[in-house]
XYZ file of C-alpha atoms in Angstrom:
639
model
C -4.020 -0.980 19.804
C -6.143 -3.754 21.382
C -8.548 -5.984 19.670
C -11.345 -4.718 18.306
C -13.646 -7.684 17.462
C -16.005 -9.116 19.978
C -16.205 -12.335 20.421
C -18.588 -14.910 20.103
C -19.383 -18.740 19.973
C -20.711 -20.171 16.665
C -22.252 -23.489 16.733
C -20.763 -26.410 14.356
C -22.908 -28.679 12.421
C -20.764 -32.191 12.612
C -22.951 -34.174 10.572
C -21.949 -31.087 7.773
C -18.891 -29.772 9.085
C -19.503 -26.561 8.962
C -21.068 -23.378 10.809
C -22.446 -20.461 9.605
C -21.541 -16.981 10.930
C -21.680 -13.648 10.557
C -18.950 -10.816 10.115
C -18.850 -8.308 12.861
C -18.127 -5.052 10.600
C -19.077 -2.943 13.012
C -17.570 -2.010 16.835
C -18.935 -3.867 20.029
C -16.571 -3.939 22.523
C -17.085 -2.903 25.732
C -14.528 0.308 25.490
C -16.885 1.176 21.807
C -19.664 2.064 24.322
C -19.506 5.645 23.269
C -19.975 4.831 19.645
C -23.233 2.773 19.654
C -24.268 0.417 16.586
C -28.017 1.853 15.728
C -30.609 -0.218 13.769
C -33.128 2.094 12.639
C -31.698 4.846 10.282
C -32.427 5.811 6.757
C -29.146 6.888 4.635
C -28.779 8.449 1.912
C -25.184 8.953 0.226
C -24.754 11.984 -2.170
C -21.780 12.079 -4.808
C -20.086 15.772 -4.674
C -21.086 19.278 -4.048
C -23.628 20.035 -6.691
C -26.041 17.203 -5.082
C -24.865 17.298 -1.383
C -25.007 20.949 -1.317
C -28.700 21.265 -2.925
C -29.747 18.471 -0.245
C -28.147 20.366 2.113
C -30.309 23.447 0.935
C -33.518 22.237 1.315
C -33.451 20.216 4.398
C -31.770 23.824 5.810
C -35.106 25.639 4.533
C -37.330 23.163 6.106
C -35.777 23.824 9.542
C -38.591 24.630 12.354
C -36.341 24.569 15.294
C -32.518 24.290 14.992
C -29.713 24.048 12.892
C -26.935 23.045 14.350
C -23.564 22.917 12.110
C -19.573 21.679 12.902
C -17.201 22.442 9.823
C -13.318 22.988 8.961
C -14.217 25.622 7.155
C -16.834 28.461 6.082
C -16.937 30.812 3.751
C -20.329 32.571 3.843
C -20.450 33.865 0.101
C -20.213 30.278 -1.282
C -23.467 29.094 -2.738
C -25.050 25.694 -2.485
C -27.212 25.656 -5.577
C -25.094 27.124 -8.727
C -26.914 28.362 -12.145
C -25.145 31.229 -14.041
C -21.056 32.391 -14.033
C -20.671 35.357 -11.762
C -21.077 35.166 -8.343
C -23.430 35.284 -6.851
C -24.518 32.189 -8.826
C -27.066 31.250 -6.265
C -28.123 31.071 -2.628
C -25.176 31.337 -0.775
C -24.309 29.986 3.041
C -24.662 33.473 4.345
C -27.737 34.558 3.144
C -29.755 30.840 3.698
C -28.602 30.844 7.465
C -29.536 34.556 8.250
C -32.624 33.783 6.585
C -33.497 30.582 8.428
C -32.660 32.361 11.815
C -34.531 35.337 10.933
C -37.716 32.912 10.213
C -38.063 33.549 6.322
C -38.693 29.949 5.449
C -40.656 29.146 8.982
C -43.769 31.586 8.645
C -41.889 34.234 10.502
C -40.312 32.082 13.426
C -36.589 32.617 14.286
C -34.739 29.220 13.972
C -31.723 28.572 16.443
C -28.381 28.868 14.384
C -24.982 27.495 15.479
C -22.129 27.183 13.544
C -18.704 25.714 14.808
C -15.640 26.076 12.663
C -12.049 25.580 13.028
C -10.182 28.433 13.596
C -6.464 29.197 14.617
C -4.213 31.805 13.829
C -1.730 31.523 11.708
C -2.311 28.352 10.738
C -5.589 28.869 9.267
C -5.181 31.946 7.671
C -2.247 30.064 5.439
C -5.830 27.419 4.942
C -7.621 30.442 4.214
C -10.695 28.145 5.092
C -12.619 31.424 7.213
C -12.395 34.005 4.789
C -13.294 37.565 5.690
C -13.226 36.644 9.406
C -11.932 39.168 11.641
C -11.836 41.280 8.914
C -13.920 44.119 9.933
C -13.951 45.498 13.504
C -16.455 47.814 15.101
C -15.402 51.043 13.853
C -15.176 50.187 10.274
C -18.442 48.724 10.616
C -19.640 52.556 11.723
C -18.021 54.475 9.452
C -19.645 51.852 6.495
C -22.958 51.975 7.707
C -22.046 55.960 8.090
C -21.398 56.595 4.478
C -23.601 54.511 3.397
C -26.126 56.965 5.249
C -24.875 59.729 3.612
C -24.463 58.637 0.212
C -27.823 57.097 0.077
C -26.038 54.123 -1.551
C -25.016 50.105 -0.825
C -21.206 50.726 0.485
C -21.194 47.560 -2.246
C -21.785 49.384 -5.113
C -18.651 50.986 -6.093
C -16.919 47.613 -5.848
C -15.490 45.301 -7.666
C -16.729 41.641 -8.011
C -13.701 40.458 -6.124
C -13.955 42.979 -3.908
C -17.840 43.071 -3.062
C -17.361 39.618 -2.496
C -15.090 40.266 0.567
C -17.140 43.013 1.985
C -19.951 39.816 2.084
C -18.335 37.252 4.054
C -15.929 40.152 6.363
C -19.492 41.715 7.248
C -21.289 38.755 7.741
C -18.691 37.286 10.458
C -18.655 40.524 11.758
C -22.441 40.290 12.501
C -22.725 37.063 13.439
C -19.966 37.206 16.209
C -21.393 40.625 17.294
C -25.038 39.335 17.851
C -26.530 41.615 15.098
C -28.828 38.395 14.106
C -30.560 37.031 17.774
C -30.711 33.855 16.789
C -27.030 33.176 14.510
C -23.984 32.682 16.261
C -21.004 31.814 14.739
C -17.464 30.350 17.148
C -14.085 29.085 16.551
C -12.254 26.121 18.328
C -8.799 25.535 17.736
C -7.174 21.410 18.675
C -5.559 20.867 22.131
C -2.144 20.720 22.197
C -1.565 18.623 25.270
C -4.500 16.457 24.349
C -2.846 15.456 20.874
C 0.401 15.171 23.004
C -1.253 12.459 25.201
C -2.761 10.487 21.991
C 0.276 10.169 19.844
C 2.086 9.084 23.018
C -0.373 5.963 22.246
C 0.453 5.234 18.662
C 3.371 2.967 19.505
C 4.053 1.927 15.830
C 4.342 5.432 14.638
C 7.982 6.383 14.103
C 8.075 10.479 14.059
C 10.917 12.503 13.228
C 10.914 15.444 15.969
C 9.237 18.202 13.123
C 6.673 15.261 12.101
C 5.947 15.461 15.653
C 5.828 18.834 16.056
C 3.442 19.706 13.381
C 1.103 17.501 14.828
C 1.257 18.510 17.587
C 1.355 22.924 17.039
C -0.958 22.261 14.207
C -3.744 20.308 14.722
C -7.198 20.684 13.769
C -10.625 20.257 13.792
C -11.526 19.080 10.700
C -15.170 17.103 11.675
C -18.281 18.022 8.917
C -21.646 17.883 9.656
C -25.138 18.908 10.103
C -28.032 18.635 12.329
C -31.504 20.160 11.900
C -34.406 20.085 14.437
C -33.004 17.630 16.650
C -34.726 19.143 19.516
C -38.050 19.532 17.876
C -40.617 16.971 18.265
C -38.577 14.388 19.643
C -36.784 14.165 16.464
C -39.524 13.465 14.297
C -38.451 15.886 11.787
C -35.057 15.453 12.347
C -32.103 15.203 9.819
C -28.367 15.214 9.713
C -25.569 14.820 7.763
C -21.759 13.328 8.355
C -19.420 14.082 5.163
C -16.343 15.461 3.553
C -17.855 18.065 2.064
C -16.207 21.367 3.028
C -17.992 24.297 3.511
C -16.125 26.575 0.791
C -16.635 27.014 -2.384
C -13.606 24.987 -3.136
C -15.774 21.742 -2.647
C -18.795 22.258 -5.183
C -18.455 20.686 -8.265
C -20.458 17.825 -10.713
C -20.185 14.587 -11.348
C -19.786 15.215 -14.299
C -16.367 16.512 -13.659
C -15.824 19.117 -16.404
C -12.524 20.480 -17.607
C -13.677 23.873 -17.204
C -16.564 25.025 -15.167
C -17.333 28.947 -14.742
C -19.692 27.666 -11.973
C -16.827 26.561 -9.685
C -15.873 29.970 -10.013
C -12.957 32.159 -10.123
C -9.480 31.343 -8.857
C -9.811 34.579 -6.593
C -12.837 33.092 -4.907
C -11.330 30.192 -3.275
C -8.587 28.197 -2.174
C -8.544 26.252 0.668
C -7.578 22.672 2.489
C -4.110 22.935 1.104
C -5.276 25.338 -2.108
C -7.424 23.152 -4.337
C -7.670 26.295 -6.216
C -10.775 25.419 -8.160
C -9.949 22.508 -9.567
C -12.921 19.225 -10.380
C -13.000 17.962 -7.369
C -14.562 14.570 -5.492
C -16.290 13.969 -2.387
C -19.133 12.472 -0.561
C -21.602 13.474 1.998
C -24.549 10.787 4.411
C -27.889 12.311 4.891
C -28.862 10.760 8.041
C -32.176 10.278 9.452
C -32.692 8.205 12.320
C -31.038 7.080 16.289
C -27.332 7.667 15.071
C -28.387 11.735 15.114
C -27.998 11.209 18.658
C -24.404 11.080 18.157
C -23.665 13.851 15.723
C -25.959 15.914 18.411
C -23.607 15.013 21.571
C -20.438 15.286 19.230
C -22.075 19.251 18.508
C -22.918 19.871 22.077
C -19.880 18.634 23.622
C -17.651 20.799 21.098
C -20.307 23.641 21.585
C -20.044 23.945 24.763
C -16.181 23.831 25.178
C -15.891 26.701 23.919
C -19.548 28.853 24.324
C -19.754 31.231 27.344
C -21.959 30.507 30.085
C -25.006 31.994 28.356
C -24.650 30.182 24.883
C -24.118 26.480 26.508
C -26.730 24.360 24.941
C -28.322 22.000 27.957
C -29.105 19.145 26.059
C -28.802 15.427 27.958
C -28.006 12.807 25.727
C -28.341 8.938 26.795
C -27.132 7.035 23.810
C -28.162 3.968 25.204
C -32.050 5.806 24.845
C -32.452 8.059 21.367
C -35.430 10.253 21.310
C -38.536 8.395 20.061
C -38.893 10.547 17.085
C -35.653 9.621 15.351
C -37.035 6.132 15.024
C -40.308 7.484 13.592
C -38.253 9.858 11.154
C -36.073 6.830 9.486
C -39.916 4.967 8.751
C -39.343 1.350 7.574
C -35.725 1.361 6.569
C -33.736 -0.305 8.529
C -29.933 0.982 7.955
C -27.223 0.180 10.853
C -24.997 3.393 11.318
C -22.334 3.844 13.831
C -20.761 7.595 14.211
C -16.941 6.748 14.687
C -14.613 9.866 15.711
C -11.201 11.056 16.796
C -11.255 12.953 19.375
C -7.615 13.582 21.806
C -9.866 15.574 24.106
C -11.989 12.126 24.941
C -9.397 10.039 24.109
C -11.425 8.626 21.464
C -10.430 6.935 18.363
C -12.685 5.070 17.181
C -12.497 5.818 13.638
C -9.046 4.015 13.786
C -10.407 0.810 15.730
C -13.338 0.626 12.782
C -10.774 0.961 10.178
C -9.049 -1.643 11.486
C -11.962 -3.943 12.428
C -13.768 -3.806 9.381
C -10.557 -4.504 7.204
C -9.635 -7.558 9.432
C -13.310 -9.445 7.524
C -12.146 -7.804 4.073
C -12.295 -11.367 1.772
C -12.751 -9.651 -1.797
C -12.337 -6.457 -2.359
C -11.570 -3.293 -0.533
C -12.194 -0.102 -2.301
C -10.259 3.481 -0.604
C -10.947 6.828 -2.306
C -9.166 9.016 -0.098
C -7.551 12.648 0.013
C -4.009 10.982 1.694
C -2.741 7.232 1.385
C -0.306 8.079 4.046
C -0.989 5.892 6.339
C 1.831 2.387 5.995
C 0.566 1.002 9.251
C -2.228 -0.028 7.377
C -1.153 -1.124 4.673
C 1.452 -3.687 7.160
C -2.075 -4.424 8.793
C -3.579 -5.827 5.908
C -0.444 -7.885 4.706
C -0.522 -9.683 8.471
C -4.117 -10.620 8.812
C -3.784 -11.925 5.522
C -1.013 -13.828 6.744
C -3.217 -15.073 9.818
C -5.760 -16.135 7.262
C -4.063 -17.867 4.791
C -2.289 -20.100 8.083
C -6.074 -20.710 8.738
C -6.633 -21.657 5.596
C -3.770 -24.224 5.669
C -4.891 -25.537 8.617
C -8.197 -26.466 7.421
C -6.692 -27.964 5.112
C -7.462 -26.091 1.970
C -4.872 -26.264 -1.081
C -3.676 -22.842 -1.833
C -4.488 -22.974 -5.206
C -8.094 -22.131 -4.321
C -7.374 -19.068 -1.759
C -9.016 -16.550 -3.023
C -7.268 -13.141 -4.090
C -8.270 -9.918 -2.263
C -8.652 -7.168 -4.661
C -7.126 -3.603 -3.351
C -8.689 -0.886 -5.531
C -6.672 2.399 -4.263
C -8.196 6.078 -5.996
C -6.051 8.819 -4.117
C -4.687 12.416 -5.784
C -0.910 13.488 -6.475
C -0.193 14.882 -2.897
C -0.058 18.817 -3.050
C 3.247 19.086 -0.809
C 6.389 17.794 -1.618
C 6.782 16.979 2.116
C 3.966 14.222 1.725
C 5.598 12.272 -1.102
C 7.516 10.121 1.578
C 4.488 9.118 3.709
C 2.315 8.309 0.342
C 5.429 6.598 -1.163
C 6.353 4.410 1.846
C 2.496 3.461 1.898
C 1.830 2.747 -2.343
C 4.997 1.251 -1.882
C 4.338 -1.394 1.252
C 1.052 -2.520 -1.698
C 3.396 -3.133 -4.248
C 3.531 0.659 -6.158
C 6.607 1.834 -5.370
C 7.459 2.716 -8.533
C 4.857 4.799 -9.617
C 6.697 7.400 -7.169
C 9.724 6.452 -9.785
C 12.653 9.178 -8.109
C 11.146 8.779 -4.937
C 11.455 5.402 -4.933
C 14.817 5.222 -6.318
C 16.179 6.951 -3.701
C 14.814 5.045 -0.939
C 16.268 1.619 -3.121
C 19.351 3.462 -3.217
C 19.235 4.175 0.743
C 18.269 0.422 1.280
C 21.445 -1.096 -1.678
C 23.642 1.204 1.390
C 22.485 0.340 4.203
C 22.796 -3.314 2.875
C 26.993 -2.432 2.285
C 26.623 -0.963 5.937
C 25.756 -4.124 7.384
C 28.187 -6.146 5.176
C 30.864 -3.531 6.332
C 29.444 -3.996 10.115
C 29.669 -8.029 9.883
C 33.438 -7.335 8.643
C 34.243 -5.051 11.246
C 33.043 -7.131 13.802
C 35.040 -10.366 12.769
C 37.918 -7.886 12.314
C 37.641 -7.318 16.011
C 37.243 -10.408 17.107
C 40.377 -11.610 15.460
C 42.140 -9.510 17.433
C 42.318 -6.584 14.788
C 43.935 -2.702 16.125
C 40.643 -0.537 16.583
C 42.728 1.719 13.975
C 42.967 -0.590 11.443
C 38.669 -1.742 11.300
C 37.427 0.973 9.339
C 34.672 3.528 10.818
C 32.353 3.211 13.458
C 29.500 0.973 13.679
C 26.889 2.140 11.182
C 22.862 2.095 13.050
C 21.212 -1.045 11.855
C 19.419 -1.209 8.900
C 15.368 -0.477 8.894
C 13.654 -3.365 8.756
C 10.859 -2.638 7.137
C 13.105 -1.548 4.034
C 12.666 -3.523 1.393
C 12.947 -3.959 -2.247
C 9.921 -4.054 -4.930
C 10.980 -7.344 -5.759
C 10.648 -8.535 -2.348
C 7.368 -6.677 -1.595
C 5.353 -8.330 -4.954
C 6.635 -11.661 -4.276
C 4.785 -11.368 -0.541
C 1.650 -10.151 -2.137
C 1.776 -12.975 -4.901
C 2.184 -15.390 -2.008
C -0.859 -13.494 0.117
C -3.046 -13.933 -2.968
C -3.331 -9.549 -2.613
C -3.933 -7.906 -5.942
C -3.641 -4.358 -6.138
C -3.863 -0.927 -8.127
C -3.461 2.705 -7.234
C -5.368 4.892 -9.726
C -5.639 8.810 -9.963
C -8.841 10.936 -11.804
C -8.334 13.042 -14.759
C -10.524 15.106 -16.704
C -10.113 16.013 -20.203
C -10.808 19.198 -21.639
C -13.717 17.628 -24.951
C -14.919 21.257 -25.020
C -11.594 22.004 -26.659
C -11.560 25.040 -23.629
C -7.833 24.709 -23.187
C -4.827 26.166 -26.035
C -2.264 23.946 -23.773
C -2.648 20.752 -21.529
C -5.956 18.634 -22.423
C -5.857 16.970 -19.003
C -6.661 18.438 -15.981
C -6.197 16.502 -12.177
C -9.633 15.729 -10.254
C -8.389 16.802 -6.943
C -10.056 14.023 -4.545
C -11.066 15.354 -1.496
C -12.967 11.946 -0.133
C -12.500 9.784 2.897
C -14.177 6.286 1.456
C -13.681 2.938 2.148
C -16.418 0.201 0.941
C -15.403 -3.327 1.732
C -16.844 -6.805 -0.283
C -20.334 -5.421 -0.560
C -20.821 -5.314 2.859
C -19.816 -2.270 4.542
C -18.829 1.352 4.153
C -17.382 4.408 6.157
C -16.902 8.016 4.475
C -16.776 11.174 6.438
C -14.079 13.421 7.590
C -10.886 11.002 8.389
C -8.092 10.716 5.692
C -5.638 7.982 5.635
C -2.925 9.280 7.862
C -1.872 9.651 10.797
C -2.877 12.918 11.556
C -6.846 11.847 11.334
C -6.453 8.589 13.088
C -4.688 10.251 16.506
C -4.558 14.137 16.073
C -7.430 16.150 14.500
C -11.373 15.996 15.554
C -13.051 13.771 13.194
C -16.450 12.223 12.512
C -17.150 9.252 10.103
C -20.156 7.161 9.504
C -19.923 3.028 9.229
C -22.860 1.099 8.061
C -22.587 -2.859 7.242
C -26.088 -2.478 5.048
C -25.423 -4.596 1.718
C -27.488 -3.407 -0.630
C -26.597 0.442 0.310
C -22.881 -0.845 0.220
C -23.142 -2.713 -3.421
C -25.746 0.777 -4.899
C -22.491 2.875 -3.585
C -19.604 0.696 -5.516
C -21.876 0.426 -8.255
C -22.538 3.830 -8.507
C -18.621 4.905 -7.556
C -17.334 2.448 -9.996
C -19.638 3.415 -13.080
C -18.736 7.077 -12.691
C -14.746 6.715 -12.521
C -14.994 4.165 -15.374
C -17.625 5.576 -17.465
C -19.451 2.311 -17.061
C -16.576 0.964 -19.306
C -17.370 -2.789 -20.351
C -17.089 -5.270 -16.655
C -15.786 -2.130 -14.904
C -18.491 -1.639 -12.529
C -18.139 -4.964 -10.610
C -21.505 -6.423 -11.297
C -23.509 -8.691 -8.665
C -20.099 -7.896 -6.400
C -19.281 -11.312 -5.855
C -15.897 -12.985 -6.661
C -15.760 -13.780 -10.179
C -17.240 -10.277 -11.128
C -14.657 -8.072 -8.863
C -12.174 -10.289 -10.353
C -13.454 -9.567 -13.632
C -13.537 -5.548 -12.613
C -10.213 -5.681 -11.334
C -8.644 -7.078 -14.393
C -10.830 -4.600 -16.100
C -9.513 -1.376 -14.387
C -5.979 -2.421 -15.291
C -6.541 -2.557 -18.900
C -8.739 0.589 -18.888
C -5.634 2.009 -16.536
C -3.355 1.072 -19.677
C -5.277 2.100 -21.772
C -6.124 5.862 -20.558
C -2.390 6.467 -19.355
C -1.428 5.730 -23.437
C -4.557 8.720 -24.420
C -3.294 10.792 -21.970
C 0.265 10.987 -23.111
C -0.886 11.392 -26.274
C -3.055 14.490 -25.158
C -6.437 12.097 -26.814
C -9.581 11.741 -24.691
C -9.880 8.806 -22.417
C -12.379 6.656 -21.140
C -13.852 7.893 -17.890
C -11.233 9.477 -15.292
C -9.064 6.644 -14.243
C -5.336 7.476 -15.360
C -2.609 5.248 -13.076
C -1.136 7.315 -10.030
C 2.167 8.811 -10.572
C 4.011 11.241 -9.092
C 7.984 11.953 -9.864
C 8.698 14.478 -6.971
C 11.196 13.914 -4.539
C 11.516 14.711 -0.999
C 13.394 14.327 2.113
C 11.118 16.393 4.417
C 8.687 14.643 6.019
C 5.721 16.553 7.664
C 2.520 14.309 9.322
């Protein structure tokens, strides 16, 4: 990976000695050209599905041109706005975008539909993130729509609710991949094999087994989320977007509120999807963007449109993102909000989302907060550890006692990973920040793989004295054993280099307890955490589509946002922090500066302590922080 800073000169006071500066949390390097920094946006971040979704609904009705719309997944009988228990509980995707082409909401003028999702047999019908599609062919369309004649009757009515859901979404991909609706069109895209081939030939640090490797590689895919609406229409002065995490299944709507038991998340035969939630409380985030960055989402759409459209669907639409349609910058108004769109992308060789990762940890000073879906991702964690390293010799150099470097707080929020093959990855990364042990057989039997390897070099040292004393190859004992890993190494070892960094860290999980008294057994229930966040010091945030792996950083499509706007940066930890903690006493972090993220950090430990003790004694706790633990083993390793 090269550098990802650009550099600059800063002038030095020497009457004062000092020079004032300011952190480059964004990309502007030369090779970044295709991810521009732009300075007039307005952005709006939305916590989960019940507010992102009903954002999401009305900027959709509003449409007067084009809605344009890139997703994992799509299930078409989900609905964005929720109010009773059955389904349907609401408006659901289906309906709102055969409306909005059709012209219900637009005094009777069709509006230009496009959806993209990822599809790819048979790995997404194990994600069942499309369901219903390819369900219903031609002739069973006929002989429906032929009974239906006859009987005088909805071919819907004699079903079940399980079952007249299905006929919705298997009919509606049926029609909008047939061209029943003019103006919706609905296509798949499945990743590049070579392509993803070619970019983890790049990732030099990554050390893959040969089936890591090849389930990258066979099973990548496009996992990018968002939403653009009338990007075309009046230069963009109506003209809103979104980049998020939100999936587009009705997995992915739930409060903030988080509740044990929710009949408006629905039934456990109505979802399942992204490695089967199942329905659980879930977290996630979503940007409303309006303003020059659209440009981006609308070249990432077009691009990915039209790699897979047929000559009469391409979309000829020029995009100069040095130049964003005058509109945009009337849409955002005053606000002034700098946004770059980051991706991965093997078939542009783009991975940007890695180089911001990295670039806006490298100015990380007091805090770094990650809520994210998978911590599996140890290269960063080593990352962190060296430019800390690199600072603190800076700091010594300018001759500053160590007793006044001060400590960078990690704040880590991540679920139990849902496949046994992914406790190695998350272990060997909670591990590298000092949590090892909360993956307690996991890591016992990577301590007991490092205590041997340890006798296999002592044994290897022997044998090769043995040798060189002249020794009878029969006589030295076995063969030479393969050197020990070197990044093995023991908790001990691993919290006395963070004590020395000045790093202090946590790795929390989010729980839910059941105070409506709902449940006969367990009173705790996980929150499965479905976001990709990372807010840095006050300064700086990225959320989208990218986990914390490998898998988002070189393999699938992705899209994230950055901004470096303080004041939206300290609202969103504010906001994040009071709803995990329940706005428990000096939880929330205060102003953000040093002294109150200290005081938050030592607060989250005790509340940490303090909810793991309720929730072992099946009692309520405070807020949904409960410390991360998982005691599965595994030694299968998939990417």
């Amino acid at each position: 990976m090269t550098q990802t800073y650009h550099p600059g000169s800063v002038p030095i006071d020497l009457r004062k000695r000092s020079a004032t500066a300011t952190a480059q949390w964004l990309l502007e390097r030369a090779e970044d050209s295709n991810s521009p920094i732009y300075h007039a946006n307005q952005l709006e971040v939305l916590i989960c599905g019940e507010e992102g979704f009903a954002r999401i609904l009305q900027d959709i009705r509003q449409a007067k041109h084009s809605v344009e719309i890139i997703c994992w997944g799509f299930d078409p009988a989900m609905e964005l706005e929720r109010k009773g228990n059955t389904w349907p509980r609401g408006p659901t995707w289906g309906d709102l975008l055969r409306e909005v082409a059709a012209g219900k909401y637009n005094n009777g003028k069709p509006v230009e539909v496009r959806v993209l999702c990822w599809n790819e047999s048979p790995i997404s019908a194990m994600a069942n993130n499309t369901p219903g599609y390819g369900k219903l062919d031609a002739q069973q369309v006929k002989r429906i729509r032929h009974h239906e004649r006859l009987s005088g009757k909805s071919y819907e009515a004699g079903l079940s609710p399980q079952e007249r859901r299905d006929h919705f979404n298997a009919l509606w991909f049926f029609e909008a991949t047939h061209g029943t609706h003019p103006h919706l069109t609905f296509k798949v895209r499945a990743g590049d094999a070579d392509k993803v081939r070619q970019s983890l030939a790049e990732e030099r640090s990554a050390r893959l087994s040969m089936t890591e490797h090849q389930s990258l590689v066979q099973a990548s895919t496009a996992h990018q989320k968002t939403i653009l609406i009338d990007y075309d229409h009046a230069q963009g002065e109506h003209a809103v977007g979104y980049v998020m995490g939100l999936n587009s299944v009705t997995d992915y709507w739930d409060t903030r509120k988080h509740l044990f038991y929710d009949p408006r998340r629905g039934q456990s035969w109505e979802g399942g999807g992204d490695e089967l939630p199942g329905l659980k409380p879930l977290q996630d985030y979503a940007c409303r963007i309006c303003g020059e960055a659209l440009i981006s989402v609308s070249k990432n759409f077009v691009d990915a449109w039209n790699r897979v459209a047929t000559a009469d669907q391409q979309i000829q639409r020029m995009h100069d993102l040095r130049s964003p349609p005058a509109g945009l910058k009337v849409r955002a108004g005053k606000a002034a909000h700098r946004a770059q769109i980051v991706r991965t992308q093997a078939e542009e060789g783009d991975k940007t989302i890695q180089r911001l990762y990295r670039q806006a940890t490298s100015f990380a000073s007091n805090y770094i907060y990650i809520e994210n879906q998978y911590f599996q991702y140890a290269e960063w964690a080593k990352y962190l550890k060296q430019l800390r390293r690199d600072f603190i010799t800076a700091w010594k150099a300018a001759g500053q006692p160590m007793n006044k470097l001060p400590d960078l707080h990690v704040f880590i929020v991540i679920p139990t990973p849902e496949r046994p093959q992914m406790v190695p990855a998350t272990h060997e990364t909670v591990k590298a920040l000092g949590h090892g042990t909360s993956m307690p057989n996991q890591d016992k039997e990577v301590e007991r793989e490092l205590a041997l390897r340890e006798r296999e070099k002592e044994l290897a040292t022997y044998e090769f004295k043995e040798r060189k004393n002249g020794a009878p190859p029969e006589l030295v004992r076995g063969s030479k054993p393969a050197s020990p890993d070197s990044e093995s190494r023991s908790n001990a070892d691993i919290a006395k280099e963070l004590d020395s960094l000045g790093i202090k860290t946590l790795v929390a999980s989010l729980w839910t307890y059941d105070h409506a008294g709902d449940s006969k057994g367990e009173k705790y229930r996980e929150i499965y955490i479905h976001s990709k966040l990372m807010i840095i010091d006050d300064a700086f945030f990225t959320l989208g589509s990218a986990n914390m792996n490998l898998r988002s950083m070189a393999v699938d499509a992705e899209i994230n946002i950055g901004c470096d706007d303080p004041l939206l940066s300290e609202n969103l930890r504010s906001r994040v922090f009071t709803m995990h903690t329940d706005d428990a006493i000096r939880c929330n972090g205060g102003d953000g500066g040093h002294h109150a993220i200290q005081e938050a950090f030592k607060a989250w430990v005790k509340l940490l302590s303090e909810n793991k003790i309720s929730k072992d004694d099946q009692k309520p706790c405070k807020g949904f922080l409960i410390p991360f633990e998982d005691k599965r083993t595994s030694n299968m390793r998939i990417a």
